Amino acid sequence: MNYLEKSCPKSASFYFTKFKQVLYRAISDEIIPDIPFLRKCSIKQQKPIREFLTEEELIKFKIFPHENLNYKNAFIFACFTGLRFVDLFKLQFSNIANNYLTFVQIKTKELVSMKLHKEAARVVENQKTITGRDSGLLFDIISYESW
C-alpha cells in the first residue's frame, strides 16, 4: 500500500480498483476464499483543486514579449478554448471554419465543435500571418512524441 500512498489519489484509486477486480475474479473462480472486508476497502478520491488564470493575468501574458510566437499563441489559444495540449499539437487550420473549431479529441475520441472566442479567433489569424499559410498544422510546436 506504500506505493499507492505516494500516487495521486485518482491513480491510486484506479490501481486499487483493478487490484480488487483481480481478487474478485480469483474469489469467483474459487482460487482464493472470500474476503468480506474487500467490499469495504476503497481509496477516496478528492476533487482536484483547479486554478485558472484571471483575465488580467492573460492580458499581461498577451502583451509580454516572447521569442517564439507559436508557443505563446498556442498557450493563449488553449486558454480560450480549453484544449488539452495533446489536441493542440494535432490541430490543423482545416479544423477551423466559420469561426467554429471542430475536431476529434485524442483522449476521448469524441467529436467536439465549439464557437471560437474572439481571442482564439485572433490567434488563428495571427498564426496565418506568422506561418504565411492557412493550411497544415495550426501551431508549429514540439509534441510529446518527439521528445
XYZ file of C-alpha atoms in Angstrom, residues 6-7 21 24-25 30 37 42 44 49 52 57 64 66 72 102 105 107 112 118 121-122 125-126 131-132 136 144:
28
model
C 2.743 8.117 -2.994
C 0.480 8.179 -6.089
C -11.191 -6.800 -9.655
C -12.934 -10.737 -7.045
C -12.144 -12.842 -10.113
C -12.576 -20.302 -6.200
C -13.646 -6.664 4.161
C -11.576 1.840 -1.173
C -11.410 8.080 -1.595
C -8.384 21.963 -6.965
C -7.349 29.353 -13.648
C -3.095 37.690 -15.964
C 4.621 40.148 -22.632
C 8.195 36.215 -26.182
C 2.779 31.963 -26.994
C -14.294 21.105 -34.938
C -10.280 14.656 -29.178
C -8.014 11.236 -25.319
C -16.019 18.401 -30.450
C -12.776 36.291 -30.178
C -10.048 33.670 -33.459
C -7.410 36.437 -33.300
C -5.476 34.984 -37.838
C -2.143 35.766 -36.175
C 3.371 30.959 -40.690
C 2.484 32.513 -44.052
C -1.475 22.314 -42.289
C 5.355 14.864 -26.576
